[in-house]
Amino acid sequence: MRPTADERQQVELLAGYGLPLEQIAAVIRGGIDVKTLREHFRAELLRGWAVANARVAQKLYEKALSGDT
């Protein structure tokens, strides 16, 4: 399998939204195995999760600094 740039972007976005691996795998090429997803899109999954976690942390930090606890 040779992932396209569009597929890579889609996987990163969906991972960032917090979709489970099974659901992400289901939308790539009409459905691929989770093992294939992990093997060919590892960087995109990690990046998507990291960006999402960073955004949540940033918002929590901003709320804490503003006194909104």
PDB file of N, CA and C in Angstrom:
ATOM      1  N   MET A   1       0.840  -1.179   0.000  1.00  0.00           N
ATOM      2  CA  MET A   1       0.000   0.000   0.000  1.00  0.00           C
ATOM      3  C   MET A   1       0.885   1.241   0.000  1.00  0.00           C
ATOM      4  N   ARG A   2       0.537   2.180  -0.845  1.00  0.00           N
ATOM      5  CA  ARG A   2       1.272   3.442  -0.914  1.00  0.00           C
ATOM      6  C   ARG A   2       0.285   4.575  -0.617  1.00  0.00           C
ATOM      7  N   PRO A   3       0.327   5.123   0.601  1.00  0.00           N
ATOM      8  CA  PRO A   3      -0.623   6.176   0.977  1.00  0.00           C
ATOM      9  C   PRO A   3      -0.440   7.448   0.152  1.00  0.00           C
ATOM     10  N   THR A   4      -1.555   8.092  -0.166  1.00  0.00           N
ATOM     11  CA  THR A   4      -1.507   9.361  -0.873  1.00  0.00           C
ATOM     12  C   THR A   4      -1.391  10.497   0.146  1.00  0.00           C
ATOM     13  N   ALA A   5      -1.039  11.664  -0.347  1.00  0.00           N
ATOM     14  CA  ALA A   5      -0.954  12.838   0.526  1.00  0.00           C
ATOM     15  C   ALA A   5      -2.319  13.152   1.128  1.00  0.00           C
ATOM     16  N   ASP A   6      -3.377  13.001   0.354  1.00  0.00           N
ATOM     17  CA  ASP A   6      -4.734  13.249   0.862  1.00  0.00           C
ATOM     18  C   ASP A   6      -5.099  12.267   1.977  1.00  0.00           C
ATOM     19  N   GLU A   7      -4.735  11.002   1.806  1.00  0.00           N
ATOM     20  CA  GLU A   7      -5.013  10.003   2.838  1.00  0.00           C
ATOM     21  C   GLU A   7      -4.238  10.315   4.114  1.00  0.00           C
ATOM     22  N   ARG A   8      -3.006  10.722   3.958  1.00  0.00           N
ATOM     23  CA  ARG A   8      -2.192  11.070   5.124  1.00  0.00           C
ATOM     24  C   ARG A   8      -2.816  12.240   5.890  1.00  0.00           C
ATOM     25  N   GLN A   9      -3.252  13.242   5.153  1.00  0.00           N
ATOM     26  CA  GLN A   9      -3.879  14.404   5.777  1.00  0.00           C
ATOM     27  C   GLN A   9      -5.189  14.012   6.469  1.00  0.00           C
ATOM     28  N   GLN A  10      -5.971  13.163   5.825  1.00  0.00           N
ATOM     29  CA  GLN A  10      -7.239  12.728   6.396  1.00  0.00           C
ATOM     30  C   GLN A  10      -7.023  11.936   7.687  1.00  0.00           C
ATOM     31  N   VAL A  11      -6.059  11.045   7.691  1.00  0.00           N
ATOM     32  CA  VAL A  11      -5.766  10.247   8.886  1.00  0.00           C
ATOM     33  C   VAL A  11      -5.336  11.160  10.027  1.00  0.00           C
ATOM     34  N   GLU A  12      -4.468  12.115   9.753  1.00  0.00           N
ATOM     35  CA  GLU A  12      -4.012  13.028  10.799  1.00  0.00           C
ATOM     36  C   GLU A  12      -5.179  13.833  11.367  1.00  0.00           C
ATOM     37  N   LEU A  13      -6.044  14.314  10.519  1.00  0.00           N
ATOM     38  CA  LEU A  13      -7.204  15.087  10.956  1.00  0.00           C
ATOM     39  C   LEU A  13      -8.146  14.246  11.812  1.00  0.00           C
ATOM     40  N   LEU A  14      -8.461  13.043  11.359  1.00  0.00           N
ATOM     41  CA  LEU A  14      -9.380  12.175  12.091  1.00  0.00           C
ATOM     42  C   LEU A  14      -8.791  11.745  13.431  1.00  0.00           C
ATOM     43  N   ALA A  15      -7.491  11.486  13.449  1.00  0.00           N
ATOM     44  CA  ALA A  15      -6.838  11.139  14.712  1.00  0.00           C
ATOM     45  C   ALA A  15      -6.908  12.322  15.673  1.00  0.00           C
ATOM     46  N   GLY A  16      -6.754  13.517  15.132  1.00  0.00           N
ATOM     47  CA  GLY A  16      -6.839  14.719  15.944  1.00  0.00           C
ATOM     48  C   GLY A  16      -8.223  14.950  16.517  1.00  0.00           C
ATOM     49  N   TYR A  17      -9.241  14.466  15.839  1.00  0.00           N
ATOM     50  CA  TYR A  17     -10.617  14.575  16.339  1.00  0.00           C
ATOM     51  C   TYR A  17     -10.917  13.503  17.376  1.00  0.00           C
ATOM     52  N   GLY A  18      -9.994  12.561  17.535  1.00  0.00           N
ATOM     53  CA  GLY A  18     -10.169  11.536  18.553  1.00  0.00           C
ATOM     54  C   GLY A  18     -10.906  10.295  18.103  1.00  0.00           C
ATOM     55  N   LEU A  19     -11.060  10.106  16.796  1.00  0.00           N
ATOM     56  CA  LEU A  19     -11.735   8.902  16.321  1.00  0.00           C
ATOM     57  C   LEU A  19     -10.911   7.664  16.644  1.00  0.00           C
ATOM     58  N   PRO A  20     -11.571   6.577  17.008  1.00  0.00           N
ATOM     59  CA  PRO A  20     -10.853   5.321  17.255  1.00  0.00           C
ATOM     60  C   PRO A  20     -10.203   4.808  15.964  1.00  0.00           C
ATOM     61  N   LEU A  21      -9.145   4.038  16.130  1.00  0.00           N
ATOM     62  CA  LEU A  21      -8.427   3.505  14.970  1.00  0.00           C
ATOM     63  C   LEU A  21      -9.345   2.740  14.021  1.00  0.00           C
ATOM     64  N   GLU A  22     -10.285   1.993  14.573  1.00  0.00           N
ATOM     65  CA  GLU A  22     -11.193   1.201  13.745  1.00  0.00           C
ATOM     66  C   GLU A  22     -12.016   2.086  12.819  1.00  0.00           C
ATOM     67  N   GLN A  23     -12.442   3.242  13.323  1.00  0.00           N
ATOM     68  CA  GLN A  23     -13.240   4.153  12.508  1.00  0.00           C
ATOM     69  C   GLN A  23     -12.388   4.858  11.457  1.00  0.00           C
ATOM     70  N   ILE A  24     -11.178   5.221  11.829  1.00  0.00           N
ATOM     71  CA  ILE A  24     -10.277   5.838  10.852  1.00  0.00           C
ATOM     72  C   ILE A  24      -9.986   4.841   9.736  1.00  0.00           C
ATOM     73  N   ALA A  25      -9.676   3.612  10.111  1.00  0.00           N
ATOM     74  CA  ALA A  25      -9.373   2.575   9.117  1.00  0.00           C
ATOM     75  C   ALA A  25     -10.553   2.333   8.182  1.00  0.00           C
ATOM     76  N   ALA A  26     -11.760   2.467   8.704  1.00  0.00           N
ATOM     77  CA  ALA A  26     -12.955   2.205   7.905  1.00  0.00           C
ATOM     78  C   ALA A  26     -13.168   3.214   6.780  1.00  0.00           C
ATOM     79  N   VAL A  27     -12.640   4.423   6.927  1.00  0.00           N
ATOM     80  CA  VAL A  27     -12.871   5.431   5.894  1.00  0.00           C
ATOM     81  C   VAL A  27     -11.752   5.521   4.861  1.00  0.00           C
ATOM     82  N   ILE A  28     -10.624   4.913   5.127  1.00  0.00           N
ATOM     83  CA  ILE A  28      -9.509   4.949   4.178  1.00  0.00           C
ATOM     84  C   ILE A  28      -9.722   3.884   3.111  1.00  0.00           C
ATOM     85  N   ARG A  29      -9.812   4.319   1.873  1.00  0.00           N
ATOM     86  CA  ARG A  29     -10.002   3.430   0.714  1.00  0.00           C
ATOM     87  C   ARG A  29     -11.179   2.482   0.889  1.00  0.00           C
ATOM     88  N   GLY A  30     -12.204   2.933   1.549  1.00  0.00           N
ATOM     89  CA  GLY A  30     -13.374   2.086   1.744  1.00  0.00           C
ATOM     90  C   GLY A  30     -13.194   1.048   2.829  1.00  0.00           C
ATOM     91  N   GLY A  31     -12.076   1.137   3.543  1.00  0.00           N
ATOM     92  CA  GLY A  31     -11.831   0.237   4.664  1.00  0.00           C
ATOM     93  C   GLY A  31     -10.532  -0.530   4.527  1.00  0.00           C
ATOM     94  N   ILE A  32      -9.665  -0.325   5.499  1.00  0.00           N
ATOM     95  CA  ILE A  32      -8.420  -1.089   5.563  1.00  0.00           C
ATOM     96  C   ILE A  32      -8.326  -1.689   6.964  1.00  0.00           C
ATOM     97  N   ASP A  33      -7.432  -2.613   7.129  1.00  0.00           N
ATOM     98  CA  ASP A  33      -7.217  -3.250   8.422  1.00  0.00           C
ATOM     99  C   ASP A  33      -6.508  -2.265   9.361  1.00  0.00           C
ATOM    100  N   VAL A  34      -6.829  -2.327  10.632  1.00  0.00           N
ATOM    101  CA  VAL A  34      -6.201  -1.456  11.624  1.00  0.00           C
ATOM    102  C   VAL A  34      -4.684  -1.660  11.627  1.00  0.00           C
ATOM    103  N   LYS A  35      -4.241  -2.878  11.440  1.00  0.00           N
ATOM    104  CA  LYS A  35      -2.800  -3.160  11.389  1.00  0.00           C
ATOM    105  C   LYS A  35      -2.153  -2.402  10.225  1.00  0.00           C
ATOM    106  N   THR A  36      -2.821  -2.372   9.097  1.00  0.00           N
ATOM    107  CA  THR A  36      -2.323  -1.635   7.929  1.00  0.00           C
ATOM    108  C   THR A  36      -2.293  -0.145   8.223  1.00  0.00           C
ATOM    109  N   LEU A  37      -3.328   0.349   8.878  1.00  0.00           N
ATOM    110  CA  LEU A  37      -3.376   1.761   9.258  1.00  0.00           C
ATOM    111  C   LEU A  37      -2.180   2.115  10.136  1.00  0.00           C
ATOM    112  N   ARG A  38      -1.939   1.315  11.158  1.00  0.00           N
ATOM    113  CA  ARG A  38      -0.819   1.578  12.070  1.00  0.00           C
ATOM    114  C   ARG A  38       0.524   1.519  11.338  1.00  0.00           C
ATOM    115  N   GLU A  39       0.640   0.574  10.432  1.00  0.00           N
ATOM    116  CA  GLU A  39       1.907   0.375   9.720  1.00  0.00           C
ATOM    117  C   GLU A  39       2.226   1.515   8.767  1.00  0.00           C
ATOM    118  N   HIS A  40       1.210   1.986   8.029  1.00  0.00           N
ATOM    119  CA  HIS A  40       1.455   2.961   6.965  1.00  0.00           C
ATOM    120  C   HIS A  40       1.155   4.409   7.351  1.00  0.00           C
ATOM    121  N   PHE A  41       0.500   4.622   8.476  1.00  0.00           N
ATOM    122  CA  PHE A  41       0.123   5.974   8.868  1.00  0.00           C
ATOM    123  C   PHE A  41       0.551   6.296  10.303  1.00  0.00           C
ATOM    124  N   ARG A  42       1.584   5.669  10.772  1.00  0.00           N
ATOM    125  CA  ARG A  42       2.025   5.843  12.158  1.00  0.00           C
ATOM    126  C   ARG A  42       2.311   7.302  12.492  1.00  0.00           C
ATOM    127  N   ALA A  43       3.071   7.966  11.647  1.00  0.00           N
ATOM    128  CA  ALA A  43       3.440   9.365  11.900  1.00  0.00           C
ATOM    129  C   ALA A  43       2.205  10.263  11.936  1.00  0.00           C
ATOM    130  N   GLU A  44       1.271  10.025  11.027  1.00  0.00           N
ATOM    131  CA  GLU A  44       0.067  10.857  10.966  1.00  0.00           C
ATOM    132  C   GLU A  44      -0.815  10.651  12.196  1.00  0.00           C
ATOM    133  N   LEU A  45      -0.904   9.421  12.656  1.00  0.00           N
ATOM    134  CA  LEU A  45      -1.676   9.138  13.868  1.00  0.00           C
ATOM    135  C   LEU A  45      -1.051   9.844  15.067  1.00  0.00           C
ATOM    136  N   LEU A  46       0.249   9.714  15.221  1.00  0.00           N
ATOM    137  CA  LEU A  46       0.932  10.340  16.348  1.00  0.00           C
ATOM    138  C   LEU A  46       0.828  11.858  16.294  1.00  0.00           C
ATOM    139  N   ARG A  47       0.999  12.409  15.105  1.00  0.00           N
ATOM    140  CA  ARG A  47       0.922  13.865  14.950  1.00  0.00           C
ATOM    141  C   ARG A  47      -0.491  14.371  15.242  1.00  0.00           C
ATOM    142  N   GLY A  48      -1.488  13.669  14.755  1.00  0.00           N
ATOM    143  CA  GLY A  48      -2.880  14.059  15.003  1.00  0.00           C
ATOM    144  C   GLY A  48      -3.205  14.048  16.479  1.00  0.00           C
ATOM    145  N   TRP A  49      -2.797  13.002  17.172  1.00  0.00           N
ATOM    146  CA  TRP A  49      -3.045  12.907  18.615  1.00  0.00           C
ATOM    147  C   TRP A  49      -2.290  13.999  19.359  1.00  0.00           C
ATOM    148  N   ALA A  50      -1.054  14.249  18.976  1.00  0.00           N
ATOM    149  CA  ALA A  50      -0.231  15.252  19.658  1.00  0.00           C
ATOM    150  C   ALA A  50      -0.811  16.655  19.480  1.00  0.00           C
ATOM    151  N   VAL A  51      -1.228  16.987  18.277  1.00  0.00           N
ATOM    152  CA  VAL A  51      -1.795  18.312  18.015  1.00  0.00           C
ATOM    153  C   VAL A  51      -3.079  18.500  18.817  1.00  0.00           C
ATOM    154  N   ALA A  52      -3.926  17.494  18.841  1.00  0.00           N
ATOM    155  CA  ALA A  52      -5.178  17.583  19.596  1.00  0.00           C
ATOM    156  C   ALA A  52      -4.900  17.758  21.086  1.00  0.00           C
ATOM    157  N   ASN A  53      -3.983  16.990  21.622  1.00  0.00           N
ATOM    158  CA  ASN A  53      -3.647  17.107  23.041  1.00  0.00           C
ATOM    159  C   ASN A  53      -3.056  18.478  23.366  1.00  0.00           C
ATOM    160  N   ALA A  54      -2.250  18.991  22.459  1.00  0.00           N
ATOM    161  CA  ALA A  54      -1.660  20.314  22.671  1.00  0.00           C
ATOM    162  C   ALA A  54      -2.735  21.393  22.683  1.00  0.00           C
ATOM    163  N   ARG A  55      -3.713  21.281  21.800  1.00  0.00           N
ATOM    164  CA  ARG A  55      -4.798  22.279  21.769  1.00  0.00           C
ATOM    165  C   ARG A  55      -5.615  22.253  23.056  1.00  0.00           C
ATOM    166  N   VAL A  56      -5.918  21.070  23.541  1.00  0.00           N
ATOM    167  CA  VAL A  56      -6.673  20.943  24.793  1.00  0.00           C
ATOM    168  C   VAL A  56      -5.854  21.518  25.950  1.00  0.00           C
ATOM    169  N   ALA A  57      -4.586  21.183  26.008  1.00  0.00           N
ATOM    170  CA  ALA A  57      -3.734  21.687  27.071  1.00  0.00           C
ATOM    171  C   ALA A  57      -3.651  23.211  27.021  1.00  0.00           C
ATOM    172  N   GLN A  58      -3.550  23.757  25.829  1.00  0.00           N
ATOM    173  CA  GLN A  58      -3.480  25.211  25.676  1.00  0.00           C
ATOM    174  C   GLN A  58      -4.744  25.872  26.207  1.00  0.00           C
ATOM    175  N   LYS A  59      -5.903  25.338  25.860  1.00  0.00           N
ATOM    176  CA  LYS A  59      -7.176  25.913  26.323  1.00  0.00           C
ATOM    177  C   LYS A  59      -7.301  25.811  27.843  1.00  0.00           C
ATOM    178  N   LEU A  60      -6.918  24.690  28.412  1.00  0.00           N
ATOM    179  CA  LEU A  60      -6.966  24.541  29.863  1.00  0.00           C
ATOM    180  C   LEU A  60      -6.031  25.526  30.538  1.00  0.00           C
ATOM    181  N   TYR A  61      -4.864  25.710  29.980  1.00  0.00           N
ATOM    182  CA  TYR A  61      -3.887  26.645  30.523  1.00  0.00           C
ATOM    183  C   TYR A  61      -4.442  28.071  30.482  1.00  0.00           C
ATOM    184  N   GLU A  62      -5.040  28.448  29.340  1.00  0.00           N
ATOM    185  CA  GLU A  62      -5.621  29.782  29.200  1.00  0.00           C
ATOM    186  C   GLU A  62      -6.745  30.007  30.213  1.00  0.00           C
ATOM    187  N   LYS A  63      -7.587  28.992  30.413  1.00  0.00           N
ATOM    188  CA  LYS A  63      -8.673  29.097  31.391  1.00  0.00           C
ATOM    189  C   LYS A  63      -8.118  29.262  32.801  1.00  0.00           C
ATOM    190  N   ALA A  64      -7.090  28.508  33.113  1.00  0.00           N
ATOM    191  CA  ALA A  64      -6.495  28.609  34.444  1.00  0.00           C
ATOM    192  C   ALA A  64      -5.902  29.986  34.686  1.00  0.00           C
ATOM    193  N   LEU A  65      -5.218  30.530  33.686  1.00  0.00           N
ATOM    194  CA  LEU A  65      -4.617  31.850  33.834  1.00  0.00           C
ATOM    195  C   LEU A  65      -5.657  32.956  33.972  1.00  0.00           C
ATOM    196  N   SER A  66      -6.822  32.752  33.368  1.00  0.00           N
ATOM    197  CA  SER A  66      -7.872  33.766  33.437  1.00  0.00           C
ATOM    198  C   SER A  66      -8.700  33.634  34.716  1.00  0.00           C
ATOM    199  N   GLY A  67      -8.397  32.628  35.519  1.00  0.00           N
ATOM    200  CA  GLY A  67      -9.130  32.417  36.773  1.00  0.00           C
ATOM    201  C   GLY A  67     -10.377  31.599  36.605  1.00  0.00           C
ATOM    202  N   ASP A  68     -10.615  31.064  35.412  1.00  0.00           N
ATOM    203  CA  ASP A  68     -11.799  30.252  35.133  1.00  0.00           C
ATOM    204  C   ASP A  68     -11.496  28.796  35.509  1.00  0.00           C
ATOM    205  N   THR A  69     -11.747  28.470  36.761  1.00  0.00           N
ATOM    206  CA  THR A  69     -11.480  27.108  37.195  1.00  0.00           C
ATOM    207  C   THR A  69     -12.780  26.425  37.500  1.00  0.00           C
TER     208      THR A  69
END
